[in-house]
């Protein structure tokens, strides 16, 4: 009987982290300051899905696209990044930090001719979600985004805001 109680207690304790798991979907506006010798301002979108493994630690898949036509040159970027996120849930406010790795694609076109490249992308940053319950507002997410497109290093700044759905 003692072993049975111990076994049931162990099962209950190990089930608690699984019950606390949560998925979050984020979608919103994103601004990218593309820095490759000349600074370019691009507007676009950012979407992410996060799966919490424990209350303060999760895995994130983050995708963003940015577009613009500075000086008549069509510039497009797309990033698909993945990695860990750490956060603190204080009730109404939920600050977070993350380090994301993946692929970055850039293209530039002028007069009907387009060049594109794919390279490693790394984002280090964080943000703040505000809200309780199934819907929250990502007040701000700021990332240092480093890419190595077209044989040159880009030290970019990405800023996003939008809606977070939790389930």
mmCIF file of C-alpha atoms in Angstrom:
data_model
loop_
_atom_site.group_PDB
_atom_site.id
_atom_site.type_symbol
_atom_site.label_atom_id
_atom_site.label_comp_id
_atom_site.label_asym_id
_atom_site.label_seq_id
_atom_site.Cartn_x
_atom_site.Cartn_y
_atom_site.Cartn_z
ATOM 1 C CA UNK A 1 0.000 0.000 0.000
ATOM 2 C CA UNK A 2 2.833 2.353 0.855
ATOM 3 C CA UNK A 3 4.450 1.759 -2.548
ATOM 4 C CA UNK A 4 1.148 2.405 -4.312
ATOM 5 C CA UNK A 5 0.723 5.766 -2.545
ATOM 6 C CA UNK A 6 4.321 6.674 -3.382
ATOM 7 C CA UNK A 7 3.816 5.685 -7.033
ATOM 8 C CA UNK A 8 0.583 7.701 -7.322
ATOM 9 C CA UNK A 9 2.262 10.703 -5.700
ATOM 10 C CA UNK A 10 5.175 10.466 -8.120
ATOM 11 C CA UNK A 11 2.777 10.288 -11.090
ATOM 12 C CA UNK A 12 0.886 13.358 -9.853
ATOM 13 C CA UNK A 13 4.072 15.395 -9.378
ATOM 14 C CA UNK A 14 5.479 14.497 -12.808
ATOM 15 C CA UNK A 15 2.152 15.341 -14.459
ATOM 16 C CA UNK A 16 2.155 18.918 -13.105
ATOM 17 C CA UNK A 17 4.681 20.305 -15.626
ATOM 18 C CA UNK A 18 2.704 18.763 -18.496
ATOM 19 C CA UNK A 19 -0.504 20.386 -17.235
ATOM 20 C CA UNK A 20 1.235 23.770 -17.057
ATOM 21 C CA UNK A 21 2.382 23.706 -20.682
ATOM 22 C CA UNK A 22 0.954 26.478 -22.803
ATOM 23 C CA UNK A 23 1.140 27.482 -26.440
ATOM 24 C CA UNK A 24 1.322 31.128 -27.514
ATOM 25 C CA UNK A 25 0.747 32.557 -30.986
ATOM 26 C CA UNK A 26 2.000 36.053 -31.829
ATOM 27 C CA UNK A 27 1.206 38.144 -34.907
ATOM 28 C CA UNK A 28 1.907 41.793 -35.512
ATOM 29 C CA UNK A 29 3.681 44.687 -37.186
ATOM 30 C CA UNK A 30 7.463 44.708 -37.468
ATOM 31 C CA UNK A 31 9.998 47.417 -38.317
ATOM 32 C CA UNK A 32 13.525 46.546 -39.450
ATOM 33 C CA UNK A 33 16.438 48.980 -39.499
ATOM 34 C CA UNK A 34 18.666 47.254 -42.068
ATOM 35 C CA UNK A 35 22.277 48.336 -41.529
ATOM 36 C CA UNK A 36 24.690 47.337 -44.264
ATOM 37 C CA UNK A 37 26.782 50.465 -44.689
ATOM 38 C CA UNK A 38 23.724 52.526 -45.569
ATOM 39 C CA UNK A 39 20.762 52.349 -43.210
ATOM 40 C CA UNK A 40 17.443 51.291 -44.736
ATOM 41 C CA UNK A 41 14.042 51.369 -43.006
ATOM 42 C CA UNK A 42 11.764 48.428 -43.850
ATOM 43 C CA UNK A 43 8.211 47.681 -42.702
ATOM 44 C CA UNK A 44 6.616 44.263 -42.444
ATOM 45 C CA UNK A 45 5.183 41.580 -40.228
ATOM 46 C CA UNK A 46 6.284 39.204 -37.490
ATOM 47 C CA UNK A 47 4.673 35.924 -36.405
ATOM 48 C CA UNK A 48 5.775 33.414 -33.796
ATOM 49 C CA UNK A 49 4.658 30.311 -31.980
ATOM 50 C CA UNK A 50 6.010 29.427 -28.546
ATOM 51 C CA UNK A 51 5.583 26.195 -26.647
ATOM 52 C CA UNK A 52 6.250 26.478 -22.924
ATOM 53 C CA UNK A 53 8.149 23.501 -21.566
ATOM 54 C CA UNK A 54 7.987 24.811 -18.001
ATOM 55 C CA UNK A 55 6.498 28.082 -16.742
ATOM 56 C CA UNK A 56 9.635 30.178 -17.349
ATOM 57 C CA UNK A 57 11.197 28.360 -20.343
ATOM 58 C CA UNK A 58 9.889 27.759 -23.846
ATOM 59 C CA UNK A 59 10.926 27.046 -27.429
ATOM 60 C CA UNK A 60 10.081 29.647 -30.103
ATOM 61 C CA UNK A 61 9.683 29.557 -33.881
ATOM 62 C CA UNK A 62 9.790 33.155 -35.171
ATOM 63 C CA UNK A 63 9.173 34.224 -38.780
ATOM 64 C CA UNK A 64 9.265 37.788 -40.099
ATOM 65 C CA UNK A 65 9.229 39.575 -43.431
ATOM 66 C CA UNK A 66 10.191 43.170 -44.231
ATOM 67 C CA UNK A 67 9.778 45.170 -47.427
ATOM 68 C CA UNK A 68 10.687 48.542 -48.872
ATOM 69 C CA UNK A 69 11.891 50.460 -51.926
ATOM 70 C CA UNK A 70 14.601 52.889 -50.817
ATOM 71 C CA UNK A 71 16.018 54.881 -53.718
ATOM 72 C CA UNK A 72 14.000 52.881 -56.264
ATOM 73 C CA UNK A 73 15.552 49.559 -55.234
ATOM 74 C CA UNK A 74 13.085 46.877 -54.120
ATOM 75 C CA UNK A 75 14.387 45.289 -50.896
ATOM 76 C CA UNK A 76 12.798 42.240 -49.229
ATOM 77 C CA UNK A 77 13.951 40.209 -46.237
ATOM 78 C CA UNK A 78 12.586 37.056 -44.657
ATOM 79 C CA UNK A 79 13.835 35.468 -41.432
ATOM 80 C CA UNK A 80 12.950 32.028 -40.017
ATOM 81 C CA UNK A 81 14.490 31.728 -36.551
ATOM 82 C CA UNK A 82 14.219 29.192 -33.725
ATOM 83 C CA UNK A 83 15.473 28.979 -30.160
ATOM 84 C CA UNK A 84 14.892 29.222 -26.415
ATOM 85 C CA UNK A 85 12.943 31.940 -24.606
ATOM 86 C CA UNK A 86 13.081 32.733 -20.893
ATOM 87 C CA UNK A 87 10.313 34.744 -19.242
ATOM 88 C CA UNK A 88 8.973 35.926 -15.918
ATOM 89 C CA UNK A 89 5.210 35.897 -15.363
ATOM 90 C CA UNK A 90 4.361 38.624 -12.844
ATOM 91 C CA UNK A 91 0.626 38.510 -13.501
ATOM 92 C CA UNK A 92 -0.187 41.449 -15.765
ATOM 93 C CA UNK A 93 3.348 41.916 -17.139
ATOM 94 C CA UNK A 94 5.459 39.188 -18.733
ATOM 95 C CA UNK A 95 8.993 40.278 -19.745
ATOM 96 C CA UNK A 96 11.027 37.832 -21.837
ATOM 97 C CA UNK A 97 14.441 37.342 -23.442
ATOM 98 C CA UNK A 98 15.459 34.998 -26.237
ATOM 99 C CA UNK A 99 18.306 33.881 -28.489
ATOM 100 C CA UNK A 100 17.171 32.690 -31.923
ATOM 101 C CA UNK A 101 19.096 31.042 -34.760
ATOM 102 C CA UNK A 102 18.034 30.196 -38.296
ATOM 103 C CA UNK A 103 17.987 31.364 -41.871
ATOM 104 C CA UNK A 104 17.714 34.839 -43.346
ATOM 105 C CA UNK A 105 16.853 35.533 -46.968
ATOM 106 C CA UNK A 106 17.417 38.869 -48.623
ATOM 107 C CA UNK A 107 16.639 40.091 -52.108
ATOM 108 C CA UNK A 108 17.200 43.345 -53.923
ATOM 109 C CA UNK A 109 15.901 44.270 -57.335
ATOM 110 C CA UNK A 110 16.241 47.186 -59.702
ATOM 111 C CA UNK A 111 15.125 47.604 -63.334
ATOM 112 C CA UNK A 112 13.698 44.064 -63.476
ATOM 113 C CA UNK A 113 16.899 42.380 -62.274
ATOM 114 C CA UNK A 114 16.828 40.716 -58.847
ATOM 115 C CA UNK A 115 19.584 39.232 -56.692
ATOM 116 C CA UNK A 116 18.914 37.091 -53.631
ATOM 117 C CA UNK A 117 20.918 35.299 -50.974
ATOM 118 C CA UNK A 118 20.295 33.007 -47.991
ATOM 119 C CA UNK A 119 22.549 33.031 -44.922
ATOM 120 C CA UNK A 120 22.652 32.434 -41.185
ATOM 121 C CA UNK A 121 20.550 34.760 -39.048
ATOM 122 C CA UNK A 122 20.916 35.284 -35.297
ATOM 123 C CA UNK A 123 18.579 37.370 -33.134
ATOM 124 C CA UNK A 124 19.216 38.325 -29.510
ATOM 125 C CA UNK A 125 16.574 40.337 -27.737
ATOM 126 C CA UNK A 126 13.455 40.407 -25.682
ATOM 127 C CA UNK A 127 10.234 42.164 -24.998
ATOM 128 C CA UNK A 128 7.199 42.701 -22.834
ATOM 129 C CA UNK A 129 3.733 41.148 -23.047
ATOM 130 C CA UNK A 130 0.867 42.810 -21.174
ATOM 131 C CA UNK A 131 -2.342 40.990 -20.345
ATOM 132 C CA UNK A 132 -3.972 38.231 -18.371
ATOM 133 C CA UNK A 133 -5.848 35.302 -19.826
ATOM 134 C CA UNK A 134 -6.046 34.062 -23.398
ATOM 135 C CA UNK A 135 -5.326 37.407 -25.126
ATOM 136 C CA UNK A 136 -2.358 39.686 -24.472
ATOM 137 C CA UNK A 137 -0.640 42.608 -26.166
ATOM 138 C CA UNK A 138 3.028 42.388 -27.081
ATOM 139 C CA UNK A 139 3.813 45.972 -26.151
ATOM 140 C CA UNK A 140 7.301 45.715 -27.602
ATOM 141 C CA UNK A 141 9.814 43.193 -28.854
ATOM 142 C CA UNK A 142 13.298 44.468 -29.720
ATOM 143 C CA UNK A 143 15.967 42.277 -31.308
ATOM 144 C CA UNK A 144 19.512 42.729 -32.490
ATOM 145 C CA UNK A 145 19.407 40.752 -35.749
ATOM 146 C CA UNK A 146 22.735 39.829 -37.335
ATOM 147 C CA UNK A 147 22.816 38.480 -40.885
ATOM 148 C CA UNK A 148 25.598 37.780 -43.394
ATOM 149 C CA UNK A 149 23.784 38.317 -46.696
ATOM 150 C CA UNK A 150 25.581 38.986 -49.987
ATOM 151 C CA UNK A 151 28.987 38.428 -48.379
ATOM 152 C CA UNK A 152 28.588 41.344 -45.956
ATOM 153 C CA UNK A 153 27.604 41.578 -42.304
ATOM 154 C CA UNK A 154 24.366 43.349 -41.441
ATOM 155 C CA UNK A 155 23.830 44.520 -37.840
ATOM 156 C CA UNK A 156 20.088 45.153 -37.846
ATOM 157 C CA UNK A 157 17.518 46.280 -35.299
ATOM 158 C CA UNK A 158 14.064 44.681 -35.394
ATOM 159 C CA UNK A 159 11.123 46.081 -33.406
ATOM 160 C CA UNK A 160 7.698 44.417 -33.285
ATOM 161 C CA UNK A 161 4.320 44.842 -31.611
ATOM 162 C CA UNK A 162 1.070 42.919 -31.877
ATOM 163 C CA UNK A 163 -1.365 40.426 -30.365
ATOM 164 C CA UNK A 164 -0.574 37.251 -28.391
ATOM 165 C CA UNK A 165 -3.100 34.402 -28.179
ATOM 166 C CA UNK A 166 -2.574 31.842 -25.410
ATOM 167 C CA UNK A 167 -4.084 28.381 -25.195
#
